[in-house]
CSV table of C-alpha atoms in Angstrom, one decimal:
chain,number,residue,atom,x,y,z
A,1,UNK,CA,-36.8,21.7,-20.6
A,2,UNK,CA,-37.3,19.6,-17.9
A,3,UNK,CA,-33.7,20.4,-16.4
A,4,UNK,CA,-34.5,22.7,-13.5
A,5,UNK,CA,-32.0,25.4,-13.3
A,6,UNK,CA,-31.4,26.7,-9.3
A,7,UNK,CA,-32.0,30.1,-8.3
A,8,UNK,CA,-31.8,31.9,-5.0
A,9,UNK,CA,-34.8,33.4,-3.5
A,10,UNK,CA,-34.2,37.0,-3.3
A,11,UNK,CA,-37.2,38.5,-2.1
A,12,UNK,CA,-40.5,37.5,-1.2
A,13,UNK,CA,-43.0,40.0,-3.5
A,14,UNK,CA,-46.5,38.5,-1.8
A,15,UNK,CA,-46.4,35.5,0.0
A,16,UNK,CA,-50.3,35.4,-0.5
A,17,UNK,CA,-50.2,35.1,-4.0
A,18,UNK,CA,-46.9,33.0,-4.0
A,19,UNK,CA,-44.9,35.6,-6.2
A,20,UNK,CA,-41.0,36.3,-5.0
A,21,UNK,CA,-38.1,37.1,-7.1
A,22,UNK,CA,-35.5,34.6,-7.9
A,23,UNK,CA,-32.0,35.3,-8.9
A,24,UNK,CA,-30.4,32.7,-11.5
A,25,UNK,CA,-26.8,33.4,-11.8
A,26,UNK,CA,-27.2,37.2,-11.8
A,27,UNK,CA,-30.5,37.4,-13.6
A,28,UNK,CA,-33.8,38.2,-11.6
A,29,UNK,CA,-37.1,37.3,-12.8
A,30,UNK,CA,-40.5,36.5,-10.5
A,31,UNK,CA,-41.2,33.0,-9.9
A,32,UNK,CA,-44.0,31.4,-8.3
A,33,UNK,CA,-43.3,29.7,-5.1
A,34,UNK,CA,-46.6,28.1,-3.9
A,35,UNK,CA,-45.4,24.6,-4.3
A,36,UNK,CA,-42.9,24.9,-2.1
A,37,UNK,CA,-44.2,27.2,0.7
A,38,UNK,CA,-45.7,24.3,2.2
A,39,UNK,CA,-42.1,22.3,2.7
A,40,UNK,CA,-40.3,22.3,6.3
A,41,UNK,CA,-39.5,25.5,7.3
A,42,UNK,CA,-41.6,27.3,4.9
A,43,UNK,CA,-39.8,29.9,2.2
A,44,UNK,CA,-37.0,32.4,3.6
A,45,UNK,CA,-35.0,34.9,1.2
A,46,UNK,CA,-31.5,33.7,0.9
A,47,UNK,CA,-33.1,30.2,0.7
A,48,UNK,CA,-32.2,28.1,-3.1
A,49,UNK,CA,-35.0,26.4,-5.1
A,50,UNK,CA,-35.0,24.6,-8.5
A,51,UNK,CA,-36.8,26.3,-11.0
A,52,UNK,CA,-38.6,25.2,-13.9
A,53,UNK,CA,-40.8,27.1,-16.4
A,54,UNK,CA,-41.3,30.0,-13.8
A,55,UNK,CA,-42.1,27.8,-10.7
A,56,UNK,CA,-40.2,26.6,-7.6
A,57,UNK,CA,-40.4,22.8,-7.9
A,58,UNK,CA,-38.1,22.1,-4.9
A,59,UNK,CA,-35.9,23.3,-2.3
A,60,UNK,CA,-32.4,22.9,-2.6
A,61,UNK,CA,-29.1,23.5,-0.4
A,62,UNK,CA,-27.0,25.8,-1.8
A,63,UNK,CA,-23.9,23.2,-2.3
A,64,UNK,CA,-26.7,21.3,-4.7
A,65,UNK,CA,-27.6,24.8,-6.1
A,66,UNK,CA,-23.8,25.1,-7.3
A,67,UNK,CA,-23.3,21.7,-8.7
A,68,UNK,CA,-26.4,21.7,-10.2
A,69,UNK,CA,-25.7,25.6,-11.9
A,70,UNK,CA,-22.0,24.4,-12.7
A,71,UNK,CA,-23.4,21.3,-14.1
A,72,UNK,CA,-26.0,22.8,-16.4
A,73,UNK,CA,-23.4,25.4,-17.6
A,74,UNK,CA,-21.2,22.7,-19.0
A,75,UNK,CA,-23.9,21.8,-20.8
A,76,UNK,CA,-23.3,25.0,-23.0
A,77,UNK,CA,-26.6,25.8,-25.3
A,78,UNK,CA,-28.9,24.1,-22.6
A,79,UNK,CA,-27.7,26.6,-20.2
A,80,UNK,CA,-27.8,29.5,-22.9
A,81,UNK,CA,-31.4,28.6,-24.0
A,82,UNK,CA,-32.4,28.3,-20.3
A,83,UNK,CA,-30.9,31.4,-19.0
A,84,UNK,CA,-32.5,33.3,-22.1
A,85,UNK,CA,-35.7,31.9,-21.5
A,86,UNK,CA,-35.3,33.2,-17.9
A,87,UNK,CA,-34.4,36.8,-19.0
A,88,UNK,CA,-37.1,36.9,-21.6
A,89,UNK,CA,-39.6,39.3,-20.9
A,90,UNK,CA,-43.3,38.2,-21.3
A,91,UNK,CA,-44.1,39.4,-25.1
A,92,UNK,CA,-47.2,41.0,-24.1
B,1,UNK,CA,-10.3,6.6,-19.0
B,2,UNK,CA,-10.3,9.7,-20.8
B,3,UNK,CA,-13.7,10.7,-20.7
B,4,UNK,CA,-14.0,10.2,-17.1
B,5,UNK,CA,-11.4,12.9,-16.6
B,6,UNK,CA,-13.4,15.4,-17.3
B,7,UNK,CA,-16.2,14.9,-15.2
B,8,UNK,CA,-16.6,16.7,-12.0
B,9,UNK,CA,-15.4,14.7,-9.7
B,10,UNK,CA,-13.5,11.6,-11.8
B,11,UNK,CA,-11.6,9.6,-8.9
B,12,UNK,CA,-15.6,8.6,-7.8
B,13,UNK,CA,-16.7,8.3,-11.3
B,14,UNK,CA,-13.9,6.1,-12.1
B,15,UNK,CA,-14.5,3.9,-9.1
B,16,UNK,CA,-18.1,3.4,-9.7
B,17,UNK,CA,-17.1,2.3,-13.3
B,18,UNK,CA,-14.9,-0.1,-11.5
B,19,UNK,CA,-17.4,-1.2,-8.9
B,20,UNK,CA,-19.9,-1.8,-11.6
B,21,UNK,CA,-17.7,-3.6,-13.6
B,22,UNK,CA,-16.9,-5.8,-10.3
B,23,UNK,CA,-20.7,-6.1,-9.4
B,24,UNK,CA,-22.3,-7.0,-12.5
B,25,UNK,CA,-19.8,-9.8,-13.1
B,26,UNK,CA,-19.7,-9.6,-17.3
B,27,UNK,CA,-23.3,-10.2,-16.9
B,28,UNK,CA,-25.4,-8.4,-20.0
B,29,UNK,CA,-27.6,-5.9,-18.6
B,30,UNK,CA,-29.9,-3.6,-20.0
B,31,UNK,CA,-31.0,-0.5,-18.6
B,32,UNK,CA,-33.4,2.1,-19.8
B,33,UNK,CA,-33.1,5.7,-18.8
B,34,UNK,CA,-36.8,6.9,-18.8
B,35,UNK,CA,-36.0,10.5,-18.7
B,36,UNK,CA,-34.6,12.7,-21.6
B,37,UNK,CA,-32.6,15.2,-19.3
B,38,UNK,CA,-30.6,11.6,-18.5
B,39,UNK,CA,-30.3,10.6,-22.2
B,40,UNK,CA,-28.4,13.9,-22.8
B,41,UNK,CA,-26.2,13.7,-19.9
B,42,UNK,CA,-25.5,10.2,-21.3
B,43,UNK,CA,-24.2,11.5,-24.5
B,44,UNK,CA,-23.0,14.6,-23.7
B,45,UNK,CA,-20.7,12.8,-21.2
B,46,UNK,CA,-19.9,9.5,-22.9
B,47,UNK,CA,-21.5,7.6,-20.3
B,48,UNK,CA,-21.6,4.9,-22.6
B,49,UNK,CA,-18.5,4.8,-23.7
B,50,UNK,CA,-16.8,4.3,-20.0
B,51,UNK,CA,-19.2,1.6,-18.6
B,52,UNK,CA,-18.5,-1.9,-19.2
B,53,UNK,CA,-19.1,-3.4,-22.3
B,54,UNK,CA,-21.7,-5.4,-20.7
B,55,UNK,CA,-23.9,-2.8,-19.2
B,56,UNK,CA,-25.8,-1.0,-22.2
B,57,UNK,CA,-28.0,1.8,-21.8
B,58,UNK,CA,-31.3,2.4,-23.8
B,59,UNK,CA,-32.8,5.5,-24.3
B,60,UNK,CA,-36.7,5.7,-23.3
B,61,UNK,CA,-39.7,7.5,-24.1
B,62,UNK,CA,-39.1,10.4,-21.4
B,63,UNK,CA,-38.9,13.7,-23.5
B,64,UNK,CA,-42.0,15.6,-23.4
B,65,UNK,CA,-41.5,17.4,-27.2
B,66,UNK,CA,-40.8,13.7,-28.9
B,67,UNK,CA,-43.8,12.5,-27.7
B,68,UNK,CA,-46.3,14.7,-29.0
B,69,UNK,CA,-47.8,13.3,-32.4
B,70,UNK,CA,-48.3,14.7,-35.4
B,71,UNK,CA,-51.9,15.2,-35.4
B,72,UNK,CA,-51.7,17.3,-32.2
B,73,UNK,CA,-49.2,19.6,-33.9
B,74,UNK,CA,-51.9,19.7,-36.6
B,75,UNK,CA,-54.4,20.8,-34.2
B,76,UNK,CA,-52.1,23.5,-32.3
B,77,UNK,CA,-51.1,24.8,-35.7
B,78,UNK,CA,-55.0,25.1,-36.4
B,79,UNK,CA,-55.6,26.9,-33.3
B,80,UNK,CA,-52.9,29.3,-34.0
B,81,UNK,CA,-54.3,30.2,-37.2
B,82,UNK,CA,-57.9,31.1,-36.2
B,83,UNK,CA,-58.9,34.6,-35.9
B,84,UNK,CA,-58.6,36.4,-33.1
B,85,UNK,CA,-56.1,34.1,-31.4
B,86,UNK,CA,-52.7,34.5,-29.7
B,87,UNK,CA,-51.0,30.9,-29.3
B,88,UNK,CA,-48.5,30.7,-27.0
B,89,UNK,CA,-45.8,27.7,-26.7
B,90,UNK,CA,-42.6,26.8,-24.9
B,91,UNK,CA,-40.0,27.2,-27.6
B,92,UNK,CA,-39.2,23.9,-27.7
B,93,UNK,CA,-42.2,23.2,-29.8
B,94,UNK,CA,-42.2,25.7,-32.3
B,95,UNK,CA,-39.8,23.2,-34.8
B,96,UNK,CA,-41.6,20.2,-34.2
B,97,UNK,CA,-43.2,19.0,-37.5
B,98,UNK,CA,-47.0,18.6,-38.2
B,99,UNK,CA,-47.6,17.1,-41.3
B,100,UNK,CA,-47.4,20.0,-43.1
B,101,UNK,CA,-45.4,22.7,-41.6
B,102,UNK,CA,-44.5,23.6,-37.8
B,103,UNK,CA,-45.5,26.5,-35.8
B,104,UNK,CA,-42.7,28.5,-36.6
B,105,UNK,CA,-43.6,28.5,-40.2
B,106,UNK,CA,-47.4,29.7,-39.0
B,107,UNK,CA,-45.9,32.5,-37.3
B,108,UNK,CA,-44.1,33.4,-40.7
B,109,UNK,CA,-47.5,33.1,-42.3
B,110,UNK,CA,-49.2,35.6,-40.1
B,111,UNK,CA,-50.6,33.6,-37.0
B,112,UNK,CA,-49.8,35.2,-33.5
B,113,UNK,CA,-47.8,32.6,-32.2
B,114,UNK,CA,-45.7,34.0,-29.5
B,115,UNK,CA,-42.9,32.1,-27.0
B,116,UNK,CA,-43.4,31.9,-23.6
B,117,UNK,CA,-41.1,31.0,-20.5
B,118,UNK,CA,-43.9,30.1,-18.3
B,119,UNK,CA,-47.8,29.6,-18.6
B,120,UNK,CA,-47.9,32.3,-16.3
B,121,UNK,CA,-46.5,34.6,-18.8
B,122,UNK,CA,-49.4,33.1,-21.7
B,123,UNK,CA,-52.0,34.2,-18.5
B,124,UNK,CA,-50.4,37.6,-18.3
B,125,UNK,CA,-50.7,38.2,-22.1
B,126,UNK,CA,-54.5,37.1,-21.8
B,127,UNK,CA,-54.8,40.0,-19.2
B,128,UNK,CA,-53.1,42.5,-21.4
B,129,UNK,CA,-55.4,41.5,-24.6
B,130,UNK,CA,-58.7,41.0,-23.0
B,131,UNK,CA,-60.1,41.4,-26.8
B,132,UNK,CA,-58.0,38.3,-28.1
B,133,UNK,CA,-58.1,34.6,-27.2
B,134,UNK,CA,-54.9,33.4,-25.6
B,135,UNK,CA,-54.2,29.8,-26.0
B,136,UNK,CA,-51.5,28.0,-24.4
B,137,UNK,CA,-50.1,25.0,-25.8
B,138,UNK,CA,-49.5,22.6,-22.4
B,139,UNK,CA,-46.9,19.7,-23.0
B,140,UNK,CA,-44.7,18.5,-20.2
B,141,UNK,CA,-45.1,15.3,-18.0
B,142,UNK,CA,-46.0,15.8,-13.9
B,143,UNK,CA,-42.8,18.0,-13.9
B,144,UNK,CA,-44.4,20.7,-16.1
B,145,UNK,CA,-48.1,19.8,-15.1
B,146,UNK,CA,-48.4,21.4,-11.6
B,147,UNK,CA,-47.2,24.9,-13.6
B,148,UNK,CA,-50.4,24.5,-15.7
B,149,UNK,CA,-52.7,23.6,-13.2
B,150,UNK,CA,-51.6,26.7,-11.0
B,151,UNK,CA,-51.8,29.1,-14.2
B,152,UNK,CA,-55.5,27.4,-14.3
B,153,UNK,CA,-56.3,28.2,-10.9
B,154,UNK,CA,-54.9,31.7,-11.1
B,155,UNK,CA,-57.0,32.3,-14.2
B,156,UNK,CA,-60.1,31.1,-12.5
B,157,UNK,CA,-59.5,33.0,-9.6
B,158,UNK,CA,-59.0,36.0,-11.4
B,159,UNK,CA,-61.8,35.2,-13.8
B,160,UNK,CA,-59.8,35.7,-17.2
B,161,UNK,CA,-62.3,34.0,-19.8
B,162,UNK,CA,-60.4,34.6,-22.7
B,163,UNK,CA,-57.5,32.1,-21.8
B,164,UNK,CA,-57.8,28.6,-22.4
B,165,UNK,CA,-55.1,25.6,-22.4
B,166,UNK,CA,-54.5,22.9,-25.2
B,167,UNK,CA,-53.7,19.9,-22.9
B,168,UNK,CA,-51.4,17.6,-23.9
B,169,UNK,CA,-49.9,17.0,-20.6
B,170,UNK,CA,-48.7,13.1,-19.9
B,171,UNK,CA,-48.0,10.9,-17.4
B,172,UNK,CA,-45.0,8.9,-16.8
B,173,UNK,CA,-46.1,5.5,-15.5
B,174,UNK,CA,-48.4,4.4,-18.5
B,175,UNK,CA,-45.5,4.5,-21.0
B,176,UNK,CA,-43.1,2.6,-19.0
B,177,UNK,CA,-45.7,0.1,-18.3
B,178,UNK,CA,-46.4,-0.1,-22.3
B,179,UNK,CA,-42.5,-0.4,-22.9
B,180,UNK,CA,-42.5,-3.5,-20.6
B,181,UNK,CA,-45.7,-5.1,-22.4
B,182,UNK,CA,-43.7,-4.9,-25.6
B,183,UNK,CA,-42.1,-8.2,-26.7
B,184,UNK,CA,-39.6,-6.7,-28.6
B,185,UNK,CA,-37.4,-5.4,-25.4
B,186,UNK,CA,-35.5,-6.8,-22.7
B,187,UNK,CA,-35.0,-4.8,-19.8
B,188,UNK,CA,-32.9,-5.4,-16.3
B,189,UNK,CA,-34.1,-2.2,-14.8
B,190,UNK,CA,-35.0,1.4,-15.0
B,191,UNK,CA,-33.1,5.1,-14.2
B,192,UNK,CA,-35.9,6.8,-13.2
B,193,UNK,CA,-36.4,10.0,-14.0
B,194,UNK,CA,-35.3,12.9,-11.8
B,195,UNK,CA,-37.4,16.1,-11.8
B,196,UNK,CA,-40.5,14.2,-12.5
B,197,UNK,CA,-39.8,12.4,-9.4
B,198,UNK,CA,-39.6,15.5,-7.3
B,199,UNK,CA,-43.4,15.9,-7.8
B,200,UNK,CA,-44.8,12.5,-7.9
B,201,UNK,CA,-42.2,10.9,-5.1
B,202,UNK,CA,-41.2,7.3,-5.5
B,203,UNK,CA,-44.2,5.2,-4.6
B,204,UNK,CA,-46.0,5.5,-8.0
B,205,UNK,CA,-42.8,3.4,-9.2
B,206,UNK,CA,-43.4,0.3,-6.6
B,207,UNK,CA,-45.3,-1.7,-9.6
B,208,UNK,CA,-42.4,-2.1,-11.3
B,209,UNK,CA,-40.7,-4.8,-8.8
B,210,UNK,CA,-44.4,-6.0,-7.5
B,211,UNK,CA,-45.6,-6.5,-10.5
B,212,UNK,CA,-42.9,-7.0,-13.2
B,213,UNK,CA,-39.9,-8.1,-11.1
B,214,UNK,CA,-37.7,-4.7,-12.5
B,215,UNK,CA,-35.7,-2.5,-10.4
B,216,UNK,CA,-35.6,1.3,-10.5
B,217,UNK,CA,-33.3,3.6,-9.4
B,218,UNK,CA,-34.1,7.4,-9.5
B,219,UNK,CA,-31.5,9.6,-10.3
B,220,UNK,CA,-29.9,12.9,-10.4
B,221,UNK,CA,-28.5,14.8,-13.7
B,222,UNK,CA,-24.7,14.5,-13.4
B,223,UNK,CA,-22.7,11.8,-14.8
B,224,UNK,CA,-21.6,10.5,-11.3
B,225,UNK,CA,-25.3,10.4,-10.3
B,226,UNK,CA,-26.4,8.1,-13.7
B,227,UNK,CA,-23.1,6.0,-12.7
B,228,UNK,CA,-24.2,5.7,-8.9
B,229,UNK,CA,-27.9,4.7,-10.1
B,230,UNK,CA,-26.4,1.9,-12.3
B,231,UNK,CA,-24.5,0.7,-9.7
B,232,UNK,CA,-27.2,0.4,-7.4
B,233,UNK,CA,-29.2,-1.1,-10.1
B,234,UNK,CA,-26.6,-3.8,-10.3
B,235,UNK,CA,-26.1,-4.4,-6.9
B,236,UNK,CA,-29.6,-5.1,-6.5
B,237,UNK,CA,-29.6,-7.6,-9.5
B,238,UNK,CA,-26.2,-9.2,-7.7
B,239,UNK,CA,-28.0,-9.6,-4.3
B,240,UNK,CA,-31.1,-10.9,-5.8
B,241,UNK,CA,-33.1,-7.7,-4.5
B,242,UNK,CA,-35.5,-5.8,-6.7
B,243,UNK,CA,-36.5,-2.3,-5.2
B,244,UNK,CA,-37.4,1.4,-5.8
B,245,UNK,CA,-34.7,3.1,-4.9
B,246,UNK,CA,-33.6,7.1,-4.9
B,247,UNK,CA,-30.2,8.3,-5.9
B,248,UNK,CA,-31.5,11.8,-6.0
B,249,UNK,CA,-32.2,12.2,-2.3
B,250,UNK,CA,-31.0,15.8,-3.0
B,251,UNK,CA,-34.2,16.7,-4.4
B,252,UNK,CA,-36.6,13.6,-4.5
B,253,UNK,CA,-38.8,12.6,-1.2
B,254,UNK,CA,-40.7,9.5,-1.4
B,255,UNK,CA,-43.8,11.4,-1.1
B,256,UNK,CA,-43.2,13.7,-3.8
B,257,UNK,CA,-44.7,17.2,-3.5
B,258,UNK,CA,-47.7,16.7,-1.9
B,259,UNK,CA,-49.0,20.2,-3.0
B,260,UNK,CA,-48.2,19.5,-6.4
B,261,UNK,CA,-50.2,16.3,-6.6
B,262,UNK,CA,-53.1,17.9,-4.7
B,263,UNK,CA,-53.2,20.8,-7.2
B,264,UNK,CA,-52.9,18.1,-10.2
B,265,UNK,CA,-55.9,16.1,-8.9
B,266,UNK,CA,-57.9,19.4,-8.3
B,267,UNK,CA,-57.7,20.7,-12.0
B,268,UNK,CA,-56.8,17.6,-14.5
B,269,UNK,CA,-58.3,14.5,-14.8
B,270,UNK,CA,-57.0,11.5,-16.8
B,271,UNK,CA,-57.7,11.0,-20.5
B,272,UNK,CA,-59.1,7.6,-21.4
B,273,UNK,CA,-56.4,7.2,-24.0
B,274,UNK,CA,-53.7,9.4,-25.2
B,275,UNK,CA,-51.7,8.8,-28.6
B,276,UNK,CA,-47.9,8.9,-27.9
B,277,UNK,CA,-45.5,9.4,-31.2
B,278,UNK,CA,-44.2,6.3,-31.9
B,279,UNK,CA,-45.9,4.3,-29.0
B,280,UNK,CA,-49.6,4.7,-30.1
B,281,UNK,CA,-52.4,5.0,-27.8
B,282,UNK,CA,-51.6,4.3,-24.3
B,283,UNK,CA,-54.7,4.1,-21.9
B,284,UNK,CA,-54.8,6.8,-19.1
B,285,UNK,CA,-51.3,8.5,-20.0
B,286,UNK,CA,-52.7,11.7,-21.0
B,287,UNK,CA,-54.3,14.6,-18.6
B,288,UNK,CA,-57.4,16.7,-19.7
B,289,UNK,CA,-58.7,19.6,-17.8
B,290,UNK,CA,-61.4,18.4,-14.9
B,291,UNK,CA,-65.1,19.3,-15.5
B,292,UNK,CA,-64.5,22.1,-13.2
B,293,UNK,CA,-62.2,23.7,-15.4
B,294,UNK,CA,-63.8,23.0,-18.7
B,295,UNK,CA,-64.4,26.4,-19.6
B,296,UNK,CA,-60.9,27.0,-20.2
B,297,UNK,CA,-60.4,23.7,-22.3
B,298,UNK,CA,-59.4,25.0,-25.9
B,299,UNK,CA,-60.4,21.5,-27.4
B,300,UNK,CA,-64.1,22.6,-26.0
B,301,UNK,CA,-63.9,26.3,-26.7
B,302,UNK,CA,-62.5,25.6,-30.7
B,303,UNK,CA,-63.1,23.3,-33.2
B,304,UNK,CA,-60.1,21.9,-33.8
B,305,UNK,CA,-59.6,19.1,-36.5
B,306,UNK,CA,-58.3,16.4,-33.8
B,307,UNK,CA,-57.1,14.2,-37.0
B,308,UNK,CA,-54.8,11.4,-36.5
B,309,UNK,CA,-51.8,11.5,-38.4
B,310,UNK,CA,-49.6,8.3,-39.0
B,311,UNK,CA,-45.8,9.3,-38.1
B,312,UNK,CA,-43.7,9.5,-41.7
B,313,UNK,CA,-42.8,6.2,-43.2
B,314,UNK,CA,-38.5,6.9,-43.1
B,315,UNK,CA,-39.1,8.3,-39.4
B,316,UNK,CA,-38.2,5.6,-36.8
B,317,UNK,CA,-38.8,7.9,-33.8
B,318,UNK,CA,-41.0,4.8,-32.5
B,319,UNK,CA,-38.4,2.2,-32.3
B,320,UNK,CA,-35.8,4.7,-30.8
B,321,UNK,CA,-38.4,5.9,-28.0
B,322,UNK,CA,-38.9,2.7,-27.0
B,323,UNK,CA,-35.2,1.8,-27.4
B,324,UNK,CA,-35.4,-1.1,-29.6
B,325,UNK,CA,-32.7,1.0,-31.8
B,326,UNK,CA,-30.4,3.3,-31.4
B,327,UNK,CA,-30.5,6.7,-32.9
B,328,UNK,CA,-27.7,6.0,-35.7
B,329,UNK,CA,-29.3,2.7,-36.5
B,330,UNK,CA,-32.5,5.1,-38.1
B,331,UNK,CA,-32.3,5.1,-42.0
B,332,UNK,CA,-32.7,8.9,-41.9
B,333,UNK,CA,-30.3,9.7,-39.0
B,334,UNK,CA,-27.9,12.3,-39.8
B,335,UNK,CA,-29.1,12.4,-43.8
B,336,UNK,CA,-32.6,13.6,-44.1
B,337,UNK,CA,-32.8,14.2,-40.4
B,338,UNK,CA,-31.0,16.7,-38.8
B,339,UNK,CA,-31.5,19.1,-36.0
B,340,UNK,CA,-32.0,21.9,-38.5
B,341,UNK,CA,-34.5,19.8,-40.7
B,342,UNK,CA,-35.9,17.2,-38.6
B,343,UNK,CA,-38.6,14.7,-39.7
B,344,UNK,CA,-38.9,13.0,-36.2
B,345,UNK,CA,-39.5,14.8,-33.0
B,346,UNK,CA,-36.2,13.0,-31.5
B,347,UNK,CA,-34.2,15.0,-33.4
B,348,UNK,CA,-36.0,18.2,-32.7
B,349,UNK,CA,-35.8,18.6,-28.8
B,350,UNK,CA,-32.2,18.9,-27.2
B,351,UNK,CA,-33.6,16.1,-24.8
B,352,UNK,CA,-34.3,13.9,-27.8
B,353,UNK,CA,-32.1,10.6,-28.1
B,354,UNK,CA,-31.6,11.9,-31.8
B,355,UNK,CA,-30.6,15.3,-31.2
B,356,UNK,CA,-28.6,14.7,-28.4
B,357,UNK,CA,-26.4,11.8,-30.3
B,358,UNK,CA,-26.4,14.2,-33.2
B,359,UNK,CA,-24.9,16.8,-31.2
B,360,UNK,CA,-22.8,15.0,-28.9
B,361,UNK,CA,-22.6,11.1,-28.8
B,362,UNK,CA,-21.4,10.2,-32.3
B,363,UNK,CA,-18.4,12.3,-31.5
B,364,UNK,CA,-17.7,10.8,-28.6
B,365,UNK,CA,-18.4,7.3,-30.1
B,366,UNK,CA,-16.2,7.8,-32.9
B,367,UNK,CA,-13.3,9.1,-30.3
B,368,UNK,CA,-13.9,6.3,-28.5
B,369,UNK,CA,-13.2,3.9,-31.1
B,370,UNK,CA,-10.5,5.7,-32.6
B,371,UNK,CA,-8.5,5.7,-29.2
B,372,UNK,CA,-9.5,2.5,-28.2
B,373,UNK,CA,-9.8,4.3,-24.5
B,374,UNK,CA,-10.0,1.2,-22.0
B,375,UNK,CA,-13.7,1.5,-21.9
B,376,UNK,CA,-13.6,-1.9,-19.5
B,377,UNK,CA,-12.4,-1.8,-16.1
B,378,UNK,CA,-11.9,-4.0,-13.5
């Protein structure tokens, strides 16, 4: 669960509420970006972040995102679990 | 080196292994990787088999699932079974054994236990079910704690009163100290955790060279990252340096994530002590909700047994977590204790040393032995 998964920010839903939509390998989900908004340059659509339990933990560049994603894919079940959880709807 | 060929950049990996061999000069070196993510990579990619024989890796306590003691799991199950409660947890915790059952079994018995991806999902469940009490089972190191903290800030802001947190967040530095104080283990240095360090930065590790004379190199998660970190460690030792260095500059900054640290300080305070599975009580190693968030503290809202339960006698998770024994040296490894029916927590989480070794390590180790691949270079 400690592995962050890279996602691309595809939409800023509400900057004040720190809500954004991230795309992880084709799966989209809302994430919280409050922890990276303060980074130099803020956060813009098209940038990459490392996502952990629904929160963007740090900004990364595209090359790092691609490397990390293919590395996690190599881990097989770890990737499957991570993407399943990312895809999972809130059990309201 | 068959295994190295499977790495993303085999040439760079081979160079790193050769360098490690040359720089370490045959001297026996023992390094601990603190993070469970690293343990996973090390076993999955057979890193132990490509390293020179004089360089040994010891797997540390950095799996947040593995360090939760049995008594806390019992408390979680007790909370889940209280009337009107919806108990929410990360999937990783569902099969962690308490003294008599686990959360999955509690769910089968009728408790409303729901797996969530994020603590924010737990808050959403609370908002959708105002007549129920929703408890979130918070676990994890500084990587995960800011997420719980932000969720609590949101709960307070939105006035969600039927939400609370059963807080089991822990911090990474105290167990490292505890391990260094333990007499049965001699280490030459540490491979520092990657994602924890994106939050806390590299400064909190400065006590290691200053007080204990041990170097630490923060590392990324790929095999090459880990090899490079080991190379940086053996170079320090050769040069007579002892420093905190950062191999994972792609994601970790020295100062960490300032915003996350500020939020942690606002929402949590240190417990006087917290029990770690296998390591016992460690001072100032666990977080609890601060006074300002006491209304959202599940341990104050509900009666929990809070009974300390000794680890099962057969289980040697403690020695594995301290790196005193290797997973396969545990008496119940692979026989009574498997990922399907775990006795100890190290076998439950994919980041636990035992599960990682069970799933990958034993095969690469056996393959390495049978193929007699040249594990030493230079």
